[in-house]
PDB file of C-alpha atoms and ligand atoms in Angstrom:
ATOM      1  CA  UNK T 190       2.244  62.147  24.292  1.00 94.00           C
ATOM      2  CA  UNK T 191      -0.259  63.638  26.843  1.00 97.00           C
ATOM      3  CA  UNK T 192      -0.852  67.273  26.011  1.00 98.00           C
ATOM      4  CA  UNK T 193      -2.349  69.379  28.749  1.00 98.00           C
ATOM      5  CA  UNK T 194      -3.811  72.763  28.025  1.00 98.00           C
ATOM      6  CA  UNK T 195      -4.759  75.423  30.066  1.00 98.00           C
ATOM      7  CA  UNK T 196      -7.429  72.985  31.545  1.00 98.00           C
ATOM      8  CA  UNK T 197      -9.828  74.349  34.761  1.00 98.00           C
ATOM      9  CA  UNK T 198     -12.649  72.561  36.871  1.00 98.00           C
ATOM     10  CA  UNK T 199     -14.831  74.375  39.172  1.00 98.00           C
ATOM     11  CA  UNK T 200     -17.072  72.770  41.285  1.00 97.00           C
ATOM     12  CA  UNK T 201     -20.494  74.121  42.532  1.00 95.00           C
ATOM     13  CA  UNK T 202     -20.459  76.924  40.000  1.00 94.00           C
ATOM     14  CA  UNK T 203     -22.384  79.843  41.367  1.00 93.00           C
ATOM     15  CA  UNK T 204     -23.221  77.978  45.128  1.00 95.00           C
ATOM     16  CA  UNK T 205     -22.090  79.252  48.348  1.00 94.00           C
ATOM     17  CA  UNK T 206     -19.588  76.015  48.077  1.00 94.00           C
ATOM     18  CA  UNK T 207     -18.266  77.182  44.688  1.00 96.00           C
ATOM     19  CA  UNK T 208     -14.458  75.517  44.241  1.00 97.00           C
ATOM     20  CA  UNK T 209     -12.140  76.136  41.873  1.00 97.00           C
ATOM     21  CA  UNK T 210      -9.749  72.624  41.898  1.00 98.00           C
ATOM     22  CA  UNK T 211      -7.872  72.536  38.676  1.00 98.00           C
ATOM     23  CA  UNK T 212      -6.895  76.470  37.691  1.00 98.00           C
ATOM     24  CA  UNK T 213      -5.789  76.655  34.238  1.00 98.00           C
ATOM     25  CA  UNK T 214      -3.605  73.572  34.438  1.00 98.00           C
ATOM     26  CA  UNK T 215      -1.051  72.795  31.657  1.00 98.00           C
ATOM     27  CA  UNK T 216       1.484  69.648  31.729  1.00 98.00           C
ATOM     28  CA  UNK T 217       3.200  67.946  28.834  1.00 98.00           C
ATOM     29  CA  UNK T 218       4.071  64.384  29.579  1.00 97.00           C
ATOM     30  CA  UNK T 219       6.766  63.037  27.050  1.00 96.00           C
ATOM     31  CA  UNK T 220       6.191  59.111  25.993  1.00 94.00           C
ATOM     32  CA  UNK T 221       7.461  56.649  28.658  1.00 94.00           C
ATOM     33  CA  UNK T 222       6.838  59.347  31.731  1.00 96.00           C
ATOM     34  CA  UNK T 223       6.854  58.051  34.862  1.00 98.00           C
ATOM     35  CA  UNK T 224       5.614  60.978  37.073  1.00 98.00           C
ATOM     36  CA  UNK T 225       5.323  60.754  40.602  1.00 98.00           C
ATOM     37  CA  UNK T 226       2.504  63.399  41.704  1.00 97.00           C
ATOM     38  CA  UNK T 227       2.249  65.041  45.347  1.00 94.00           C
ATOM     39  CA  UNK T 228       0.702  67.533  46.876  1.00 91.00           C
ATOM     40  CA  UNK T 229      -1.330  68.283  50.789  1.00 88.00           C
ATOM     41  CA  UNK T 230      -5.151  67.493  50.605  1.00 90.00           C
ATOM     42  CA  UNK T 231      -7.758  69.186  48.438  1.00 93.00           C
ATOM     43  CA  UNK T 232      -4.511  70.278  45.628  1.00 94.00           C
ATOM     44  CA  UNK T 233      -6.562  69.002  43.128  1.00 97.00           C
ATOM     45  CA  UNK T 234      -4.887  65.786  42.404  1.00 97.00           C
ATOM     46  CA  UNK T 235      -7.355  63.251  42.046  1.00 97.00           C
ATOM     47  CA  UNK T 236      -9.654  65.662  40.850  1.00 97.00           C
ATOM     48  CA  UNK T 237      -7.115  66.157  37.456  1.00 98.00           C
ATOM     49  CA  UNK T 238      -6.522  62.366  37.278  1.00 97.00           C
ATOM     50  CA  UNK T 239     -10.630  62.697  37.124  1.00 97.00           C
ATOM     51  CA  UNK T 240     -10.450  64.863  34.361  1.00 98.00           C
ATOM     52  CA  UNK T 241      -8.426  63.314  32.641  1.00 98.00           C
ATOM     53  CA  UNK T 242      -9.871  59.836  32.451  1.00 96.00           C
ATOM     54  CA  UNK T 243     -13.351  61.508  31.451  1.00 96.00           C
ATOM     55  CA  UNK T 244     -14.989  61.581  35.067  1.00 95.00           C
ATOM     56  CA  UNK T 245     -15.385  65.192  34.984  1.00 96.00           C
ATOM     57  CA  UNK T 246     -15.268  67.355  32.270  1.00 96.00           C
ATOM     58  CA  UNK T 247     -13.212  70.483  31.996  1.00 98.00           C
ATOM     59  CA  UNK T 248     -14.686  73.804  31.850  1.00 98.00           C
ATOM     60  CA  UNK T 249     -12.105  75.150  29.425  1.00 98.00           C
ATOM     61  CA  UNK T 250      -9.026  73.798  28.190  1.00 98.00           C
ATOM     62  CA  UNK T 251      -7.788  70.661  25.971  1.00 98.00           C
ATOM     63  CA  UNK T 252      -6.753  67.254  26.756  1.00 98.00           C
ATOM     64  CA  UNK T 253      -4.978  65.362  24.024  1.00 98.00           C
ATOM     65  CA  UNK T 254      -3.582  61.968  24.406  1.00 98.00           C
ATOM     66  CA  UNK T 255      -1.021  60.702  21.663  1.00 97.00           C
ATOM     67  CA  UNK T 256      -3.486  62.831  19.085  1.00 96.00           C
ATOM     68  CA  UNK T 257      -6.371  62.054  19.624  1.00 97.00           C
ATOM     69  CA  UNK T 258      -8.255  64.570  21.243  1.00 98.00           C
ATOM     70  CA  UNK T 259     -10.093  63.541  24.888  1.00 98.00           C
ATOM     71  CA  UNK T 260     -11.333  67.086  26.059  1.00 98.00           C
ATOM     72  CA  UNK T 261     -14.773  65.807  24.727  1.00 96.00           C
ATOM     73  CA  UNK T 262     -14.936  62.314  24.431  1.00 96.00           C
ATOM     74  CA  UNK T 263     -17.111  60.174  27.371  1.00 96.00           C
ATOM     75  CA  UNK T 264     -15.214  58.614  30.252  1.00 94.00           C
ATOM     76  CA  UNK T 265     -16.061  54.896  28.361  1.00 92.00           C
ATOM     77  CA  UNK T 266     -14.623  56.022  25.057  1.00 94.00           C
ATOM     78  CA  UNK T 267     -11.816  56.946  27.126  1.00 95.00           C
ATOM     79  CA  UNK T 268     -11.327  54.192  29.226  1.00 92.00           C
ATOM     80  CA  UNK T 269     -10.026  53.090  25.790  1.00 91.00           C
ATOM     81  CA  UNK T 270      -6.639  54.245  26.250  1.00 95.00           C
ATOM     82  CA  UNK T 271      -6.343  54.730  30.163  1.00 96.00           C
ATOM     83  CA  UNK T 272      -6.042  52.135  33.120  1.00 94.00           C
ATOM     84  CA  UNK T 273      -6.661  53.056  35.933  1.00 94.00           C
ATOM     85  CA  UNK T 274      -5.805  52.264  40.191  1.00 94.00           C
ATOM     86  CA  UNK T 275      -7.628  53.624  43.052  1.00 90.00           C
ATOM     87  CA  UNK T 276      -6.763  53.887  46.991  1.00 86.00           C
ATOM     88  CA  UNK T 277      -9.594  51.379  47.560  1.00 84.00           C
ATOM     89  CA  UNK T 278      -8.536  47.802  46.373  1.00 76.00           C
ATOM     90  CA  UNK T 279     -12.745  46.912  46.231  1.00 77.00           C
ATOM     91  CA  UNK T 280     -12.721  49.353  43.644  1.00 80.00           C
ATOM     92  CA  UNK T 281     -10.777  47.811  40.548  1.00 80.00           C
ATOM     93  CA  UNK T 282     -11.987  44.223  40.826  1.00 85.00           C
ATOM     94  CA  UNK T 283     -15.124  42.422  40.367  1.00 87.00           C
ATOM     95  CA  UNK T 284     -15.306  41.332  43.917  1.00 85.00           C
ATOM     96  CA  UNK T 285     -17.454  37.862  43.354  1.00 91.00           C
ATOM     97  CA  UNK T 286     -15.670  36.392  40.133  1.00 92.00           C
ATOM     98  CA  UNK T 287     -13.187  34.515  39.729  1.00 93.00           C
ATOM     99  CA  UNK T 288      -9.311  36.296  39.149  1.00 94.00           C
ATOM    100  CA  UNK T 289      -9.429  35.093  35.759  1.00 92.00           C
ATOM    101  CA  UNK T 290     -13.024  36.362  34.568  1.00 91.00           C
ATOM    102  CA  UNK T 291     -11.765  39.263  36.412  1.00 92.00           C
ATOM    103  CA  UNK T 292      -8.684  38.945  33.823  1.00 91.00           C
ATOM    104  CA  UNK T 293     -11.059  37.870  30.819  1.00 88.00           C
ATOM    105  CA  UNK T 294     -12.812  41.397  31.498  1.00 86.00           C
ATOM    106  CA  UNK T 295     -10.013  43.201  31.769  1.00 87.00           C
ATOM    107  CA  UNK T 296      -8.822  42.061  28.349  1.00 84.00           C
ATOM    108  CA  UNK T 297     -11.711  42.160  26.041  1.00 79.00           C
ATOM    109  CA  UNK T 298     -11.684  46.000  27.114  1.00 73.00           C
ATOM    110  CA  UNK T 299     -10.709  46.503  24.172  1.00 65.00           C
ATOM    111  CA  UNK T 300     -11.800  44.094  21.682  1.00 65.00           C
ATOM    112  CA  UNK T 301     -15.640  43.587  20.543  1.00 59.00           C
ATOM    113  CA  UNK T 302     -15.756  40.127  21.540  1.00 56.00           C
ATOM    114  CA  UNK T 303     -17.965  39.909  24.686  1.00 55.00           C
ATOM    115  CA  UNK T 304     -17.155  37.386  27.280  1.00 55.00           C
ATOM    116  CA  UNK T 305     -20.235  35.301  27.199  1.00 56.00           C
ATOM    117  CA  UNK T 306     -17.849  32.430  25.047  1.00 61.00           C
ATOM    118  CA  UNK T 307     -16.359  31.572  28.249  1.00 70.00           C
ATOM    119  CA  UNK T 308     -12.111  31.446  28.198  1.00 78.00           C
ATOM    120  CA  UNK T 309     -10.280  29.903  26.076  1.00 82.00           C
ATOM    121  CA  UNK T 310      -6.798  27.430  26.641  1.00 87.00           C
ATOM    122  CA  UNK T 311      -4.784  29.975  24.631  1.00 87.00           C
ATOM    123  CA  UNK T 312      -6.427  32.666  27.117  1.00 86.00           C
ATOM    124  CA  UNK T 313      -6.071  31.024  30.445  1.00 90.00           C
ATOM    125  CA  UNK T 314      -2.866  29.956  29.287  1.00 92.00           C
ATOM    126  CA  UNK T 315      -1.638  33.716  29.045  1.00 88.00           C
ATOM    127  CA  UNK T 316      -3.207  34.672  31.895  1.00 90.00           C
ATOM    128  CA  UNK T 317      -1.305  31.920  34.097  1.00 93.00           C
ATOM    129  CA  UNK T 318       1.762  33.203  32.791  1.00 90.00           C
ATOM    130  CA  UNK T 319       1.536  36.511  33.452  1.00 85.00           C
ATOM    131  CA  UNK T 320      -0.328  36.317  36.990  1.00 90.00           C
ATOM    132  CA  UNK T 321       3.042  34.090  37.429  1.00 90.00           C
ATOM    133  CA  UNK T 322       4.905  37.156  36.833  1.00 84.00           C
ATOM    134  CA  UNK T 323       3.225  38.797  40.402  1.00 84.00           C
ATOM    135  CA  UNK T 324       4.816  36.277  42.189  1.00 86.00           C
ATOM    136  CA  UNK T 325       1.860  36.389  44.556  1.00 87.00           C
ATOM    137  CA  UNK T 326       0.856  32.676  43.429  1.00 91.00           C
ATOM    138  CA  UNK T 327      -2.219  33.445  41.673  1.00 93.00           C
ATOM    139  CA  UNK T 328      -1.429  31.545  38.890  1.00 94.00           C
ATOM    140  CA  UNK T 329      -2.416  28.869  40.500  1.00 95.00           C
ATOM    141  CA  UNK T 330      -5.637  30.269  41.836  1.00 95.00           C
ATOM    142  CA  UNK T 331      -7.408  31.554  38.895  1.00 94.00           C
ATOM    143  CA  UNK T 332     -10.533  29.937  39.919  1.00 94.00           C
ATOM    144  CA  UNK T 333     -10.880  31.557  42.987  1.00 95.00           C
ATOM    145  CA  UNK T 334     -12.983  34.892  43.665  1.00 95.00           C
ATOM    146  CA  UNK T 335     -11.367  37.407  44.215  1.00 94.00           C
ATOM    147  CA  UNK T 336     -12.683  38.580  47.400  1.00 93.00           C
ATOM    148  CA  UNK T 337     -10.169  35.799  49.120  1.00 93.00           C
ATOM    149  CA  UNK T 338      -7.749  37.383  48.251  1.00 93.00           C
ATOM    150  CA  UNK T 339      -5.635  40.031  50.096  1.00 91.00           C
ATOM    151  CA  UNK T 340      -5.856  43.935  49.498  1.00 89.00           C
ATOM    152  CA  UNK T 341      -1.546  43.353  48.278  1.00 89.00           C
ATOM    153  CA  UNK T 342      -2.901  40.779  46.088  1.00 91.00           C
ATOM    154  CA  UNK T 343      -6.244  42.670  44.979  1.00 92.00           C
ATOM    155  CA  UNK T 344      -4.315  45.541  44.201  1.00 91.00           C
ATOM    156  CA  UNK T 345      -1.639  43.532  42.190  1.00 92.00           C
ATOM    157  CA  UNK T 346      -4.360  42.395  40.260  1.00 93.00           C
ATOM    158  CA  UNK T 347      -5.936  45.562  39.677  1.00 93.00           C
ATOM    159  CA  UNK T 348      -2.977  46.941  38.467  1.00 93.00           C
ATOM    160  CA  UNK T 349      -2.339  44.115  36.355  1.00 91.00           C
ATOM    161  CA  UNK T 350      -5.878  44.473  34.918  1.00 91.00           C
ATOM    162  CA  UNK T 351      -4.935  48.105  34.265  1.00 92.00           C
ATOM    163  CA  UNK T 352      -2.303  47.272  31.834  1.00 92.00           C
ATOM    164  CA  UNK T 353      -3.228  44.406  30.324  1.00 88.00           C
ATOM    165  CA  UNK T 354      -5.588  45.789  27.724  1.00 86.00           C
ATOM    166  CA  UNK T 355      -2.291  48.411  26.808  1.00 91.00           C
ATOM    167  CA  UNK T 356      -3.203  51.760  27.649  1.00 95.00           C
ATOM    168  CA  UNK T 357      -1.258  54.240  26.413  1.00 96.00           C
ATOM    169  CA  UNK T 358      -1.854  56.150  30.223  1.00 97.00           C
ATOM    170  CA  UNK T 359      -1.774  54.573  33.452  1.00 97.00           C
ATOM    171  CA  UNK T 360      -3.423  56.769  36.053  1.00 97.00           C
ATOM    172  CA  UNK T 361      -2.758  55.519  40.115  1.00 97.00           C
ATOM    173  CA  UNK T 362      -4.398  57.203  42.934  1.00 96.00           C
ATOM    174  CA  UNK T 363      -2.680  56.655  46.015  1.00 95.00           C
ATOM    175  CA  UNK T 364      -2.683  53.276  45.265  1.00 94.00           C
ATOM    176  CA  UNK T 365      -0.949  52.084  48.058  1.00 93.00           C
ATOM    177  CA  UNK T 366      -1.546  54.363  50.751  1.00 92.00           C
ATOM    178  CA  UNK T 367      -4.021  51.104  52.513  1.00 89.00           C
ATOM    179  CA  UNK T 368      -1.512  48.527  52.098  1.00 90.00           C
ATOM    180  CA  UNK T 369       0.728  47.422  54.765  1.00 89.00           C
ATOM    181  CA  UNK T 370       4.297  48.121  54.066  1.00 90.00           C
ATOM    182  CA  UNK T 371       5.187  44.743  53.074  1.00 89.00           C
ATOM    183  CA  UNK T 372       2.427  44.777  50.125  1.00 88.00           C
ATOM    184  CA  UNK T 373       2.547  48.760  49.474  1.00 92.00           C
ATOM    185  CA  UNK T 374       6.229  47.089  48.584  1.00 92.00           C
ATOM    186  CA  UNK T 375       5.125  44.822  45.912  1.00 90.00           C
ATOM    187  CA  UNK T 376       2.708  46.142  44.356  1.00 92.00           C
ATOM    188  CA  UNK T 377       4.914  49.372  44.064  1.00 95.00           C
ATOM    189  CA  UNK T 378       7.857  47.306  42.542  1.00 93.00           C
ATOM    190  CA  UNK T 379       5.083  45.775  40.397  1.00 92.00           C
ATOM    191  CA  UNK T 380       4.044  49.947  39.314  1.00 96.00           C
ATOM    192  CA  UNK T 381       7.502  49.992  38.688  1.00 96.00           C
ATOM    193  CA  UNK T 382       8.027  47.371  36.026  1.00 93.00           C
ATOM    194  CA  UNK T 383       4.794  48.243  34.432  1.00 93.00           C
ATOM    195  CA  UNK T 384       5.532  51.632  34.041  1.00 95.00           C
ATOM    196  CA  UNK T 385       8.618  50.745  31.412  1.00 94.00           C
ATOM    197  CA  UNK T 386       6.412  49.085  29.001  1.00 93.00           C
ATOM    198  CA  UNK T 387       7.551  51.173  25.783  1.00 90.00           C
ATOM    199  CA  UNK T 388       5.589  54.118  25.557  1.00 90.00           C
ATOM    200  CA  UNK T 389       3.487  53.671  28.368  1.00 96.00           C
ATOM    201  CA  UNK T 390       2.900  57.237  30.320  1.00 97.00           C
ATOM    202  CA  UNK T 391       2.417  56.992  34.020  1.00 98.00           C
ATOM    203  CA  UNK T 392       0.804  59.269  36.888  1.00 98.00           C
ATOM    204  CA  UNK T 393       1.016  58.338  40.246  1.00 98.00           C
ATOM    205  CA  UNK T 394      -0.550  60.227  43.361  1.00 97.00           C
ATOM    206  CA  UNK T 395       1.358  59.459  46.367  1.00 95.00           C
ATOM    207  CA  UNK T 396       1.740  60.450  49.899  1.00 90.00           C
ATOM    208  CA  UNK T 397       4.432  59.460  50.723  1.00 91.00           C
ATOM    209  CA  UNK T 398       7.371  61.973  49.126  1.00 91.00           C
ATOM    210  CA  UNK T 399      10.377  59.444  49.439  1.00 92.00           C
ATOM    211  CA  UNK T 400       7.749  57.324  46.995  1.00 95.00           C
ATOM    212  CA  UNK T 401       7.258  60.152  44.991  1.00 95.00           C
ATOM    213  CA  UNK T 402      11.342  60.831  44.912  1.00 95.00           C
ATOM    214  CA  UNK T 403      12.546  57.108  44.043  1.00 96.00           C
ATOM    215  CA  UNK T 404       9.744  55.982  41.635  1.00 96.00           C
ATOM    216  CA  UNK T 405       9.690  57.665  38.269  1.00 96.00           C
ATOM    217  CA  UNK T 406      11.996  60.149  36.396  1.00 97.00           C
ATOM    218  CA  UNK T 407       9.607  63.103  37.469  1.00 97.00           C
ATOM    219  CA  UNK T 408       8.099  64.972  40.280  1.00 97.00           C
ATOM    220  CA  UNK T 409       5.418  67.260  40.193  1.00 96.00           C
ATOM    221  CA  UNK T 410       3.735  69.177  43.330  1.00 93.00           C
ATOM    222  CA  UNK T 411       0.626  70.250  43.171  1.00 94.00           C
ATOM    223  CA  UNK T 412      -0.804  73.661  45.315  1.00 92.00           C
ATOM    224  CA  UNK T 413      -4.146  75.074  44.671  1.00 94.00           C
ATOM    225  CA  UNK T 414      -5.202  73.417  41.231  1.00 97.00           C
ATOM    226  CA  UNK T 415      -2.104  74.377  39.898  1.00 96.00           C
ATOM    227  CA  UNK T 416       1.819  72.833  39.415  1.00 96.00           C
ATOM    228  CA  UNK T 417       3.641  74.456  42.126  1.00 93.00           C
ATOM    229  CA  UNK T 418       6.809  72.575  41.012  1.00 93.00           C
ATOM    230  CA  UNK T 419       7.852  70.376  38.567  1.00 95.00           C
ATOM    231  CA  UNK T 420      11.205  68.736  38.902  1.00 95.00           C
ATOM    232  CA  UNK T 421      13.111  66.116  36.770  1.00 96.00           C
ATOM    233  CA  UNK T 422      16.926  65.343  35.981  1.00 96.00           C
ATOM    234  CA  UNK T 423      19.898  66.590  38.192  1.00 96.00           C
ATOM    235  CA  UNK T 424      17.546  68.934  39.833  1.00 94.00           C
ATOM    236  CA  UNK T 425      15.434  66.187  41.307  1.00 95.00           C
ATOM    237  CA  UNK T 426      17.934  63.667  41.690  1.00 95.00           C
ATOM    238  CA  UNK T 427      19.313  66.467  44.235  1.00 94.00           C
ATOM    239  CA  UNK T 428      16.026  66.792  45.894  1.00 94.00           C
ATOM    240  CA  UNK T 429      15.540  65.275  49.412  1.00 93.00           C
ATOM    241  CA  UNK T 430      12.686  64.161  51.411  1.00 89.00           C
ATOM    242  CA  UNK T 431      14.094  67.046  54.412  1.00 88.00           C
ATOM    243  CA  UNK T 432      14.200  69.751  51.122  1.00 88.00           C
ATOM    244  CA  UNK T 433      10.842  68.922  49.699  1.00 85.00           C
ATOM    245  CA  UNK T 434       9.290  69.501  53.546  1.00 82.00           C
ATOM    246  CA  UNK T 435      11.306  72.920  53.701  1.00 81.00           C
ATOM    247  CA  UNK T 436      10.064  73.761  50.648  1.00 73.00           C
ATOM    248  CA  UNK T 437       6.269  72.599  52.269  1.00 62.00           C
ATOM    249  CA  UNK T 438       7.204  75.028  55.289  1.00 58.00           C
ATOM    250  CA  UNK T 439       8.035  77.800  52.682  1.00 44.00           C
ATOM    251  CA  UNK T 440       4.611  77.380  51.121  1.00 53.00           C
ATOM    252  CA  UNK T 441       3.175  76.933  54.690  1.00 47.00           C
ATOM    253  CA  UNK T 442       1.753  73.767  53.058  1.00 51.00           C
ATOM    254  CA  UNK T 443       0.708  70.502  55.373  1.00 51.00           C
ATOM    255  CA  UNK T 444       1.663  67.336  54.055  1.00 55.00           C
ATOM    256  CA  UNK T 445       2.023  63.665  55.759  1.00 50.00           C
ATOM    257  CA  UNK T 446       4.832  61.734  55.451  1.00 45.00           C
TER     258      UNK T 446
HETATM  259  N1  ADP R  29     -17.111  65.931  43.208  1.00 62.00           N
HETATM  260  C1  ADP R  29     -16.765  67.030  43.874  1.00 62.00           C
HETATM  261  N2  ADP R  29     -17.691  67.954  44.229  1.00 62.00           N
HETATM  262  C2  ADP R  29     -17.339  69.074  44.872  1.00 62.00           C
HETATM  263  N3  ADP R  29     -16.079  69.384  45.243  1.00 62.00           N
HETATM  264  C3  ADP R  29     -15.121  68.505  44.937  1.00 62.00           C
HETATM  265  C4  ADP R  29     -15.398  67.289  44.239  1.00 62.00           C
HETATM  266  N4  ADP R  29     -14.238  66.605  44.076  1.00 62.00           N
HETATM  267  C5  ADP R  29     -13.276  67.371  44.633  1.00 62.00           C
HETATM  268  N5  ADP R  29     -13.787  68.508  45.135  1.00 62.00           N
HETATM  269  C6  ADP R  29     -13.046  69.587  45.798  1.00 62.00           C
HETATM  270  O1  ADP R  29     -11.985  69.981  44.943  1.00 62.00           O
HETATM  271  C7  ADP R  29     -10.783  70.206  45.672  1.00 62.00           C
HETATM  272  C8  ADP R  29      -9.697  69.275  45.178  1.00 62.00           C
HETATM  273  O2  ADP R  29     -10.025  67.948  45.586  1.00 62.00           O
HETATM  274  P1  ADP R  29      -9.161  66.671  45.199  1.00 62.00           P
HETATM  275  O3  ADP R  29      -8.837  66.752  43.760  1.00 62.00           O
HETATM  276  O4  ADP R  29      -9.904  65.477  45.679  1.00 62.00           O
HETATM  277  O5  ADP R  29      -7.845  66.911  46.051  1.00 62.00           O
HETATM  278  P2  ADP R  29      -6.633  65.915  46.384  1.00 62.00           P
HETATM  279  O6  ADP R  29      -6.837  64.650  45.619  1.00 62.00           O
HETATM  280  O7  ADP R  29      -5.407  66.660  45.981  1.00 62.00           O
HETATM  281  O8  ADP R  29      -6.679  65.704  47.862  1.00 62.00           O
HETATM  282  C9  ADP R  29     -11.143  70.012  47.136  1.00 62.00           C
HETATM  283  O9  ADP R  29     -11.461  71.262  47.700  1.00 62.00           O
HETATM  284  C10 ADP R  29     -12.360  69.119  47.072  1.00 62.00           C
HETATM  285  O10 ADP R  29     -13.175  69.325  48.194  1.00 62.00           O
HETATM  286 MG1   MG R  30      -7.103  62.671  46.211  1.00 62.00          MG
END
């Protein structure tokens, strides 16, 4: 499904800051992935999501998502077949509109239609229904901006917005690390059931390794710009929390819990 080939990203070619953060990165994810990614600071996580979704390009290497070919293509043509979640629950939402022109946005992504018409019944209608889903009580607040909501409920949203065009790739960035447990909760179970719609590939940064154990059928651990392990099936449904933080001390790696 997502094909990734020998990809690297340097930053500050030729400077006294030069840095290479992706080095000749490959990683096949198979259709309906869910893969949990980890990994101390500065592995080169976000900066792969980056180059993935288009923010960065790669200096060599191919990115190919369900065929069609990204390695080239602009972040917006991309945006196409990604949604994406940040750390910062500002980030994904249009902070003065309303949740459901926030929702209206979200899912004419895809479609030429602009939004000038204004919503429609059939629209609003869907919306209500699936904002029920959250269980936050939005449904009921779709005229409201969105900056009165909570970051739990911001981030909900967001991630809802993410999928609700139907990206074939979901991309989270520590998406939770600034909620409080309670919401980090929620929105997490939300990731969750998102991340079975059929054929739906998932990437999640975490921090947090028990996260990055129970969520997902795979772990991957990134070191340096590269994969420094990649576990699925009986050898990761062995893995512990205490093994993975050996196996940190092994690679004298720092990583918070
Ligand atoms: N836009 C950028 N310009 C220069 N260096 C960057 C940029 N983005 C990331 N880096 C560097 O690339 C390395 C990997 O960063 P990043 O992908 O953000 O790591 P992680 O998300 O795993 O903490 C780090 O050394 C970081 O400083
Ligand atoms: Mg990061």
């Amino acid at each position: 499904m997502l094909i990734i080939e020998g990809i690297s990203k340097t930053f500050g070619k030729g400077s006294i800051n030069e840095k290479l953060a992706i080095d000749d990165l490959s990683l096949a994810v198979n259709k309906g992935d869910f893969i949990s990614i980890i990994g101390s600071n500065g592995a080169g996580k976000s900066t792969l999501l980056n180059c993935i979704s288009g923010v960065y390009g790669v200096d060599s290497g191919s990115i190919v998502l369900d065929g069609i070919d990204l390695t080239r293509l602009p972040e917006h043509k991309r945006s196409k077949y990604i949604g994406r979640v940040f750390q910062d629950p500002l980030r994904g939402t249009a902070f003065d509109m309303t949740i459901e022109e926030n929702l209206a946005i979200a899912n004419t992504k895809n479609k030429s239609i602009g939004l000038q018409r204004g919503l429609n019944k059939k629209e609003r209608d869907l919306f209500r229904e699936k904002l029920a889903l959250l269980d936050m009580g939005l449904e009921n607040r779709m005229k409201q901006k969105v900056k009165l909501l909570s970051g739990g409920q911001r981030q909900a949203l967001t991630l809802f917005m993410a999928v609700i065009s139907k990206p074939k790739l979901l991309l989270l960035d520590e998406h939770i690390a600034a909620l409080d447990p309670n919401a980090a909760n929620k929105v997490l179970a939300l990731t969750d059931e998102f991340s079975k719609t059929p054929d739906l590939c998932t990437l999640m940064i975490t921090h947090n390794m028990k996260v990055a154990l129970e969520y997902g059928n795979r772990t991957i651990l990134m070191k340096d710009g590269k994969i420094a392990m990649d576990l699925h099936g009986k050898e990761r449904e062995k893995m512990t929390v205490e093994k993975l933080i050996a196996q940190f001390d092994i690679d004298n790696d720092r990583m918070l819990l």
